[in-house]
Tab-separated table of C-alpha atoms and ligand atoms in Angstrom:
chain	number	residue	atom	x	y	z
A	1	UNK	CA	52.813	56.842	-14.363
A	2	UNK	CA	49.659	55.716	-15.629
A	3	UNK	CA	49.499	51.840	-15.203
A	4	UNK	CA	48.463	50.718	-19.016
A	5	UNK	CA	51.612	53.029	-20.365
A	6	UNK	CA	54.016	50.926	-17.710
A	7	UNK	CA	52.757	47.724	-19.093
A	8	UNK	CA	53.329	48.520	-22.450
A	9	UNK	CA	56.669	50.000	-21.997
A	10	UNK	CA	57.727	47.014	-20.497
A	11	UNK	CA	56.662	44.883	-23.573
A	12	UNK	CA	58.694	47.270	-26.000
A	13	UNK	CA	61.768	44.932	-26.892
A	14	UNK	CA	64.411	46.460	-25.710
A	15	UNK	CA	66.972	48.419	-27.952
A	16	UNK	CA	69.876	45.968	-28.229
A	17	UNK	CA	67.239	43.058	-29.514
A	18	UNK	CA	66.285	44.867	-32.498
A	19	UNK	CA	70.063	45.523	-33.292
A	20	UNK	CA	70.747	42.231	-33.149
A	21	UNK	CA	68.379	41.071	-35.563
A	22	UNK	CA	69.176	43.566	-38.031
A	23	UNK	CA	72.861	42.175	-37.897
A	24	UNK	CA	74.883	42.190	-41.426
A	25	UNK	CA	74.413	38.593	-42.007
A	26	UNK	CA	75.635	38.428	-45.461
A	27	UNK	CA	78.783	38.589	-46.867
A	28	UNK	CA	77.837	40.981	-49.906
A	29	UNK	CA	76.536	43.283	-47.448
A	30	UNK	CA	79.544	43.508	-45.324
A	31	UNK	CA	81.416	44.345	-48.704
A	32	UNK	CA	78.965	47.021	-49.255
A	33	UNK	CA	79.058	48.685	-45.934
A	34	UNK	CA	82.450	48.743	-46.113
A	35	UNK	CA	83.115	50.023	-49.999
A	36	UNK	CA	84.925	47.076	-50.589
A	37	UNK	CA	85.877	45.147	-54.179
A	38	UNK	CA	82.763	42.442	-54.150
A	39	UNK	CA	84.765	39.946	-55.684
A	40	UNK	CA	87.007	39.887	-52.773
A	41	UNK	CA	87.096	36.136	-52.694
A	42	UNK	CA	84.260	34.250	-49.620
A	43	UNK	CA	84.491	30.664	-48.363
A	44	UNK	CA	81.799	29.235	-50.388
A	45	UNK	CA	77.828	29.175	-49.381
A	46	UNK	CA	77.890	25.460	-48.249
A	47	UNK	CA	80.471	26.251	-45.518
A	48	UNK	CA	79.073	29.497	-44.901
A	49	UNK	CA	76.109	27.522	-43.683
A	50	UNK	CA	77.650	25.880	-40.623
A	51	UNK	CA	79.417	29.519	-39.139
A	52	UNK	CA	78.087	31.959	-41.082
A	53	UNK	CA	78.344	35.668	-41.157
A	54	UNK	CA	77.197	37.603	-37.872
A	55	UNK	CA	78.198	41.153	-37.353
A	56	UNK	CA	76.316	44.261	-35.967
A	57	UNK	CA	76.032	47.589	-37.517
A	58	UNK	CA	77.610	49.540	-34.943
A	59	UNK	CA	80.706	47.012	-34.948
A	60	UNK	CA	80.882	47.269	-38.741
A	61	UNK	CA	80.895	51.496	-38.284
A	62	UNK	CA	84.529	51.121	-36.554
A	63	UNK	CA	86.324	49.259	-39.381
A	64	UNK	CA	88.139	51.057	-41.576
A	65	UNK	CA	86.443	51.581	-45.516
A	66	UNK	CA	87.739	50.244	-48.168
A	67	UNK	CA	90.088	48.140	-46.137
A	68	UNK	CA	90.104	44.379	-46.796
A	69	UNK	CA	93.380	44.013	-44.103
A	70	UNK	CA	91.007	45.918	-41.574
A	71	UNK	CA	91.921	44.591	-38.168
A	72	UNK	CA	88.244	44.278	-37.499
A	73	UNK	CA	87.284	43.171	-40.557
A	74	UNK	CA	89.813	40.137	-40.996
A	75	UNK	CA	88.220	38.948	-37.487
A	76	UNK	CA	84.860	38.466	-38.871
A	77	UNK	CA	85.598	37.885	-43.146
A	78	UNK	CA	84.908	34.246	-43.939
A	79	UNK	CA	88.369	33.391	-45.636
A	80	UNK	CA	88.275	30.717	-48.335
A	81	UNK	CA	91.379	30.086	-46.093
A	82	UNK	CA	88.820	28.397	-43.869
A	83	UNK	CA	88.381	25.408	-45.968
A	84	UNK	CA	92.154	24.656	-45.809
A	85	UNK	CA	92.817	20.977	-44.144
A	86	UNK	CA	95.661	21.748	-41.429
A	87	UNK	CA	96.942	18.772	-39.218
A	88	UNK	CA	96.378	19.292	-35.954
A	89	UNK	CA	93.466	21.552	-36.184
A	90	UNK	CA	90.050	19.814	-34.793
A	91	UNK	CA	86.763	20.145	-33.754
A	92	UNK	CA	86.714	19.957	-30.214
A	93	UNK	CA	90.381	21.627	-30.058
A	94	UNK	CA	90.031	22.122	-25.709
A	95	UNK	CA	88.150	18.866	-25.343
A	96	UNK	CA	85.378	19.910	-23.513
A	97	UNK	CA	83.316	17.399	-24.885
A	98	UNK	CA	84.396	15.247	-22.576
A	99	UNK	CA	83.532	17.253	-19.698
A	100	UNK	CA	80.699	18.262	-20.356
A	101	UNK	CA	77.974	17.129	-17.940
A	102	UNK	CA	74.580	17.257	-18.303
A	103	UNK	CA	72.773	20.608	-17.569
A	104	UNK	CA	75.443	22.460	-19.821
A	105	UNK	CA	78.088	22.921	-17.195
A	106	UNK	CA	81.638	22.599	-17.200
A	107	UNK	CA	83.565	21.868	-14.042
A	108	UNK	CA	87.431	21.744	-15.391
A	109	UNK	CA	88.741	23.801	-12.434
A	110	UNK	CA	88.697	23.672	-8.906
A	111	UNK	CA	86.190	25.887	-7.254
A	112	UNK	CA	84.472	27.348	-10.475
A	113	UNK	CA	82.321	25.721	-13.055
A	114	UNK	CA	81.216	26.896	-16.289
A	115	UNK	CA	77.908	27.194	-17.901
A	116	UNK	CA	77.049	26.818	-20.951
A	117	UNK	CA	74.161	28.955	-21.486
A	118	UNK	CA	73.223	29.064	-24.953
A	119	UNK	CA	75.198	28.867	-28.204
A	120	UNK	CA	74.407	31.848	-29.530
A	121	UNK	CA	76.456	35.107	-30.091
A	122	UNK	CA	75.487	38.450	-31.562
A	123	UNK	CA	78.753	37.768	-33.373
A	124	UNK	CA	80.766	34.901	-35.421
A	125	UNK	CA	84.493	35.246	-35.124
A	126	UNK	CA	85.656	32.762	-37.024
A	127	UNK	CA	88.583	31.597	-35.394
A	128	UNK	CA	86.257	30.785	-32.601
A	129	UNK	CA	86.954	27.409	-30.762
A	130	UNK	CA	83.129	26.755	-30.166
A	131	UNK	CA	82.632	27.120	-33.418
A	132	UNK	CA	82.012	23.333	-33.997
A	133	UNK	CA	80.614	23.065	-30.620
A	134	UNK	CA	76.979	20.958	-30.684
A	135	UNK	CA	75.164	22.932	-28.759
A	136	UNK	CA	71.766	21.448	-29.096
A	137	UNK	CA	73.019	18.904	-26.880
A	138	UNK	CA	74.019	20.941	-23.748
A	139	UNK	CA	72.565	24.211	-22.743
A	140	UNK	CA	72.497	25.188	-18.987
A	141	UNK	CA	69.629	27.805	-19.864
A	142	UNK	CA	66.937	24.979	-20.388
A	143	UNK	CA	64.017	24.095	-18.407
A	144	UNK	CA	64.432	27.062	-15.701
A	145	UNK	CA	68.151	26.033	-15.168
A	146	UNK	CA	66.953	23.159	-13.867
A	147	UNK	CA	69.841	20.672	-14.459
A	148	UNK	CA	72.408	23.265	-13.827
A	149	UNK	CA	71.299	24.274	-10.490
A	150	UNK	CA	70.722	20.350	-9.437
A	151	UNK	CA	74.342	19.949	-10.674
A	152	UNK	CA	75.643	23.059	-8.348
A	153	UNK	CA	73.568	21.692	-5.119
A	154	UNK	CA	75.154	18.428	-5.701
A	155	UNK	CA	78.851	20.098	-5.559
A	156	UNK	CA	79.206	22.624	-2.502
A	157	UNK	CA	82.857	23.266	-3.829
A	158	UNK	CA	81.441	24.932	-6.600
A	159	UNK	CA	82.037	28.677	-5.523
A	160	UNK	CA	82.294	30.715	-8.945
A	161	UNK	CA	79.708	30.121	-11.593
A	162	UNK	CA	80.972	31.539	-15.149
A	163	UNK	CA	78.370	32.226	-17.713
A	164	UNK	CA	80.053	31.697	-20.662
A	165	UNK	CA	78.049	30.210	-24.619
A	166	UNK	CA	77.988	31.522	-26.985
A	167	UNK	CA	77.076	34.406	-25.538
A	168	UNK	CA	75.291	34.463	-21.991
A	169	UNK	CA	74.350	38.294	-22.871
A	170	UNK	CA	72.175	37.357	-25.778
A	171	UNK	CA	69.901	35.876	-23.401
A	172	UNK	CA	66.911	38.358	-22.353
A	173	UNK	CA	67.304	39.538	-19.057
A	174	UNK	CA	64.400	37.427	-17.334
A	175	UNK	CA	66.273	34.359	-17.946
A	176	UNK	CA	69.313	35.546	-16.628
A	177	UNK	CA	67.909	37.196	-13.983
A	178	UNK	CA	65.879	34.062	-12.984
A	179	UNK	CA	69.310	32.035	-12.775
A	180	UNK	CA	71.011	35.126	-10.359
A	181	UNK	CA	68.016	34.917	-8.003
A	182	UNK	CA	68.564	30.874	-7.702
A	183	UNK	CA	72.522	31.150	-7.057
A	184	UNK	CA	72.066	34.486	-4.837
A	185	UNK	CA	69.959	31.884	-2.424
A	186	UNK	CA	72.792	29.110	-2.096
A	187	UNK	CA	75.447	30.725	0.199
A	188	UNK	CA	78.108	28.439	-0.683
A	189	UNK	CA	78.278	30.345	-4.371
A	190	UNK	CA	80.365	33.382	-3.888
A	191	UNK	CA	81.017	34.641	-7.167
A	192	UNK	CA	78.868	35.058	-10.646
A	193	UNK	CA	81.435	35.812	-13.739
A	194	UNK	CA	80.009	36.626	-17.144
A	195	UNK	CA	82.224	36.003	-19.983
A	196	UNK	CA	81.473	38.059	-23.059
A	197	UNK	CA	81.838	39.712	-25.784
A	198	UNK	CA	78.337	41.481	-26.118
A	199	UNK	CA	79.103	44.431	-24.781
A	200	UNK	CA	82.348	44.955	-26.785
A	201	UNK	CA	80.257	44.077	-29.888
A	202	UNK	CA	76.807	45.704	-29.084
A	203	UNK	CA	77.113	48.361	-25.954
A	204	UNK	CA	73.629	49.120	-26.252
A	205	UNK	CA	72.762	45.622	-24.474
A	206	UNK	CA	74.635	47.210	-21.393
A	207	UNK	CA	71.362	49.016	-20.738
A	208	UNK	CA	68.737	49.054	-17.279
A	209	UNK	CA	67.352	46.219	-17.437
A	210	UNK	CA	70.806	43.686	-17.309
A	211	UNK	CA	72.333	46.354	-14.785
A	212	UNK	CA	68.854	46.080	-12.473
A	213	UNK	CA	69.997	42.320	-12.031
A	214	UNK	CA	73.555	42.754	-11.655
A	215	UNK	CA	73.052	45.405	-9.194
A	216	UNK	CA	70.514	43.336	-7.509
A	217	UNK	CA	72.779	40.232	-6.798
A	218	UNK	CA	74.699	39.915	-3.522
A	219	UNK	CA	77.507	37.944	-5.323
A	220	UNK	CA	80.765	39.576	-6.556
A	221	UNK	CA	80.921	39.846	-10.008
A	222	UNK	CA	83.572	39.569	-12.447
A	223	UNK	CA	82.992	40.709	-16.438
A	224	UNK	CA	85.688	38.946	-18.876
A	225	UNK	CA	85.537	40.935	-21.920
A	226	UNK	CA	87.191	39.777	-25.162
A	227	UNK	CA	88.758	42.439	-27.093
A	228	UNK	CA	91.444	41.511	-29.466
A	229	UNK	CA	92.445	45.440	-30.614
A	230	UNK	CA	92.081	48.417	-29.627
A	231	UNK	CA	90.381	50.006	-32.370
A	232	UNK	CA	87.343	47.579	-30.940
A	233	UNK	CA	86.803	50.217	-28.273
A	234	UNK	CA	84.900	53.709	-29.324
A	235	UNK	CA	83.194	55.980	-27.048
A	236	UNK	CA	79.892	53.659	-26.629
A	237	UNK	CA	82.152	51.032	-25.663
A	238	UNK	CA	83.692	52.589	-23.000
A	239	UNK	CA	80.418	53.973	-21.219
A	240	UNK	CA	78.959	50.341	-20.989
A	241	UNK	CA	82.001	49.612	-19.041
A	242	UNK	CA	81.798	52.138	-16.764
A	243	UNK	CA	78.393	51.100	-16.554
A	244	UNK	CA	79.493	47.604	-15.238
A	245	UNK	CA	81.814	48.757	-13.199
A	246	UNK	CA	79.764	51.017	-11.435
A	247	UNK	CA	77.302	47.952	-11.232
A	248	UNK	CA	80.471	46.939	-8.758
A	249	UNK	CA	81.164	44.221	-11.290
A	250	UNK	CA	85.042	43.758	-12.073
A	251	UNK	CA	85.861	44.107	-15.498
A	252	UNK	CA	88.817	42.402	-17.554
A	253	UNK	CA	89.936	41.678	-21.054
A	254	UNK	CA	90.599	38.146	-22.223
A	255	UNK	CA	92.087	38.260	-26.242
A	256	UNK	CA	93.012	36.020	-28.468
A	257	UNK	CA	96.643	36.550	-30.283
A	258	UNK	CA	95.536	36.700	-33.879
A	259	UNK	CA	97.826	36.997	-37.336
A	260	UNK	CA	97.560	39.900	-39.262
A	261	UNK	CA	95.469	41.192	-36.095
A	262	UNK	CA	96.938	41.919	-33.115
A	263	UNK	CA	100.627	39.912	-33.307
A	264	UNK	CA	102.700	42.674	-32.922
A	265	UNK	CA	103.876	44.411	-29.469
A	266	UNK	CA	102.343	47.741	-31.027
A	267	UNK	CA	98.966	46.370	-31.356
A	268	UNK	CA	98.889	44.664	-27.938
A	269	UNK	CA	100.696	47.697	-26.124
A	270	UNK	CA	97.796	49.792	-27.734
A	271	UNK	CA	95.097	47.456	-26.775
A	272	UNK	CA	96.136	46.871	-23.103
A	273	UNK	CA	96.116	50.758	-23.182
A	274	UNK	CA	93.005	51.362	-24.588
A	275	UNK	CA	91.816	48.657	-22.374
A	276	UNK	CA	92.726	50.551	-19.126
A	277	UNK	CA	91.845	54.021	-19.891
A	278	UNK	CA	88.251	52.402	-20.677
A	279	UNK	CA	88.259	50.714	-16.570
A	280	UNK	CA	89.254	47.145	-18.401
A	281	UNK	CA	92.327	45.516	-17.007
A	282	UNK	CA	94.087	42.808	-19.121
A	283	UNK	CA	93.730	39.032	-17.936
A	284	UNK	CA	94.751	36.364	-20.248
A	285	UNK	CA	96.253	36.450	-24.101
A	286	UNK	CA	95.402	33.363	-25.312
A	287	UNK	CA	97.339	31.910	-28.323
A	288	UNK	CA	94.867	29.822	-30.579
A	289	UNK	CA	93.162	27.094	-29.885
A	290	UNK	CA	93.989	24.932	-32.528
A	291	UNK	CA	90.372	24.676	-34.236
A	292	UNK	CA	89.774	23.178	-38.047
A	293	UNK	CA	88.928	26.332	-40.366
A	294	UNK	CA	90.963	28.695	-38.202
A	295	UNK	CA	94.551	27.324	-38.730
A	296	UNK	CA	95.167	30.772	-40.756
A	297	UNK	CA	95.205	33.110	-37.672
A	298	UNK	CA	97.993	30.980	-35.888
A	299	UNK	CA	100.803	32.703	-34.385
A	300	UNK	CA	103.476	30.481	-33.537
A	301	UNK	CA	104.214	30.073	-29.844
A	302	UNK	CA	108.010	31.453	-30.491
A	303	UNK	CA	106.403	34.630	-32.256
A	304	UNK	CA	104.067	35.109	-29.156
A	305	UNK	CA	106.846	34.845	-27.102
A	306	UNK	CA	109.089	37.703	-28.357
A	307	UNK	CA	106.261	39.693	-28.403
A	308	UNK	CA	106.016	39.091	-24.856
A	309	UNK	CA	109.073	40.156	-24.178
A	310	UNK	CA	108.611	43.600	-26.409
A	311	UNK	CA	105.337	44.478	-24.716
A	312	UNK	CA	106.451	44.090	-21.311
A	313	UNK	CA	109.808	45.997	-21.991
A	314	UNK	CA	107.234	48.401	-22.544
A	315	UNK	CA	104.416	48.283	-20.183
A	316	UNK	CA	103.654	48.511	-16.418
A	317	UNK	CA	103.072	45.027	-15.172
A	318	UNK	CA	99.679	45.538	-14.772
A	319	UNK	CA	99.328	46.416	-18.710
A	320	UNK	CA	101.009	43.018	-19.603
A	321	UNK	CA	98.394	40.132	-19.971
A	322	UNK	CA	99.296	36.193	-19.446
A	323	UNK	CA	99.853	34.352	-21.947
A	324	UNK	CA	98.464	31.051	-21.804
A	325	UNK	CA	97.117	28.150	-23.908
A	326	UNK	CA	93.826	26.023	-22.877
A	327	UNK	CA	95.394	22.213	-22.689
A	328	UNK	CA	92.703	19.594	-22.828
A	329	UNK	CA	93.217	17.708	-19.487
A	330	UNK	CA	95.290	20.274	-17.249
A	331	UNK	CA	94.370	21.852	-14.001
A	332	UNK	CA	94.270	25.058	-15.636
A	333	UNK	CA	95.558	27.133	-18.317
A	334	UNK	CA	98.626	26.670	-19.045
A	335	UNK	CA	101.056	29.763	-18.969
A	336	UNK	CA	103.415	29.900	-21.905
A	337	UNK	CA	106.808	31.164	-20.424
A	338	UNK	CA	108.661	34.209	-22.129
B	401	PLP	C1	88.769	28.946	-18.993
B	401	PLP	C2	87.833	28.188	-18.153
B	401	PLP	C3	87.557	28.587	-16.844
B	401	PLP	C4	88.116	29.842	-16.239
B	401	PLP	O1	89.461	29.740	-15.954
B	401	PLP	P1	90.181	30.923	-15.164
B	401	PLP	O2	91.615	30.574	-15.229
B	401	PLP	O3	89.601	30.957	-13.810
B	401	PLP	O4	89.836	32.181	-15.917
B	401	PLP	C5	86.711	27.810	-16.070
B	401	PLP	N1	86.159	26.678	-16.564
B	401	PLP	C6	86.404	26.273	-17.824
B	401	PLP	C7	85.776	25.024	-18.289
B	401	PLP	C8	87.239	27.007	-18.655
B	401	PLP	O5	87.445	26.604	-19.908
B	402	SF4	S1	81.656	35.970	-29.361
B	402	SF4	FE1	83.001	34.457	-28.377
B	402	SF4	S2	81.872	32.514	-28.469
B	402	SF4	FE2	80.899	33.946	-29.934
B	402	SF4	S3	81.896	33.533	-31.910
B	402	SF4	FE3	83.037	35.206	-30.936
B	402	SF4	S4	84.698	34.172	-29.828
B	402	SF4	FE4	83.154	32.625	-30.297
């Protein structure tokens, strides 16, 4: 190929960048989209300002018209519900705040650390936990990594690096890239995980240019999707996955238990289902963290137990995620017992 044409193919943004930016970002044009009453009631503008509306197109196209209890839809509507004052619901509900070191990483866990790599997300859920996170503060992906990577040479035991945000996929692939090369070349780093949701939200970022990197890297790599129902999961979905996996990445599901979403052994059975037949295994159902604005999707842990017990009266082992809460302070997650 002719040498100019290569150059400016490569400066073409890619696909997924452009989808991003033309993101429903408005809550009038969600109700539009979806042939919904435009009255139905918003949390007002000034709050909408702090979290406001993200969703792409192609996320929006599998909700359900002229459905206001859509279980896509309810994951992503600003609720006036969110200006409700609930005890017990807080900003920094998994105090990572106080962990957080500089250079944007996390080290909670033995043996893996994770990175905060940027705070943004190509979509607001709003019973996110980081959703009062100050990000300006603490990302990983500044200066070349810099004060990440000094952080990982000063800690050998550090053998998994997660890339979590926000969302580490809404980072352009150079960036990311540039980190893989730097932890590919310190052999006491085994493992790269990504946590995200990009490729559940927006496929099309699954394209060559992330799977040139991931295929590049001699580290094994896990991908922790977060799905929370099956209906999440069309066609396009499905191929990026394969697409990862045949990256040789391993690919799991990580959801949160959600009322009025997915808290009913139906819903999960279906999504753990879905989940496999599209290469995904389930890892961890998490039940909320208990973050101010989100106190309305709350399932109480007695609920989330008997639904336990339902789903795995129901499903091979493997099918049956863990159900666990993140406890400020504790080794680890913490498994709820059914
Ligand atoms: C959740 C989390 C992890 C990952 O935990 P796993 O149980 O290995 O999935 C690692 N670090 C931090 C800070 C976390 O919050
Ligand atoms: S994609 Fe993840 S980090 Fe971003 S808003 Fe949703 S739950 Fe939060």
């Amino acid at each position: 190929m002719d040498d100019g044409l290569t150059a400016e193919l490569h400066q073409t943004r890619p696909l997924w960048q452009r989808l991003m930016t033309e993101a429903i970002t408005r809550p009038a044009d969600l109700l539009a989209a979806l042939d919904l009453d435009p009255a139905l009631p918003a949390l007002d503008a000034e709050r909408l300002r702090d979290f406001p509306i993200r969703v792409p197109r192609g996320f929006v196209a599998r909700m359900r018209p002229g459905d206001p209890e859509d279980p896509l839809f309810l994951q992503v509507w600003p609720s006036v519900r969110e200006a409700d004052v609930v005890p017990g619901f807080t900003t920094d509900a998994v105090g990572d705040l106080d962990k957080l070191k500089g250079g944007g990483l996390i080290h909670k866990y033995a043996g893996r650390a994770l990175a905060i790599t940027t705070g943004a997300c190509a979509i607001n859920c709003r019973y996110c936990f980081r959703r009062h996170f100050p990000y300006g503060d603490a990302l990983a992906s500044r200066g070349h990594w810099r004060a990440t990577l000094a952080q990982l040479d000063a800690d050998h035991s550090i053998e998994e690096v997660i890339l979590s945000g926000g969302d580490p996929l809404t980072l352009i692939d150079d960036k990311l890239a540039e980190l893989v090369t730097e932890l590919d070349a310190r052999p006491w780093i085994r493992r790269l995980r990504l946590h995200t949701r990009v490729p559940v939200v927006l496929p099309e970022r699954v394209d060559a240019g992330l799977l040139r990197w991931l295929q590049a890297t001699r580290l094994q790599k896990v991908v922790v999707l977060h799905i929370n129902h099956a209906n999440e999961i069309d066609d396009a979905v499905a191929a990026a996955s394969a697409r990862l996996r045949a990256a040789g990445a391993t690919v799991l599901n990580q959801a949160v238990l959600l009322r009025g979403i997915n808290d009913s052994a139906d819903a999960q059975a279906r999504l753990s289902e879905r989940c496999f037949a599209a290469g995904v295994l389930p890892y961890y159902l998490f039940v909320l963290d208990r973050v101010a604005g989100a106190a309305h999707f709350d399932v109480s842990e007695s609920q989330a137990q008997a639904l336990m017990q339902a789903l795995a009266a129901r499903l091979p082992g493997y099918l049956v995620p863990r159900l666990v809460r993140e406890i400020a302070g504790q080794p680890s997650k913490t498994s709820l017992p059914w």
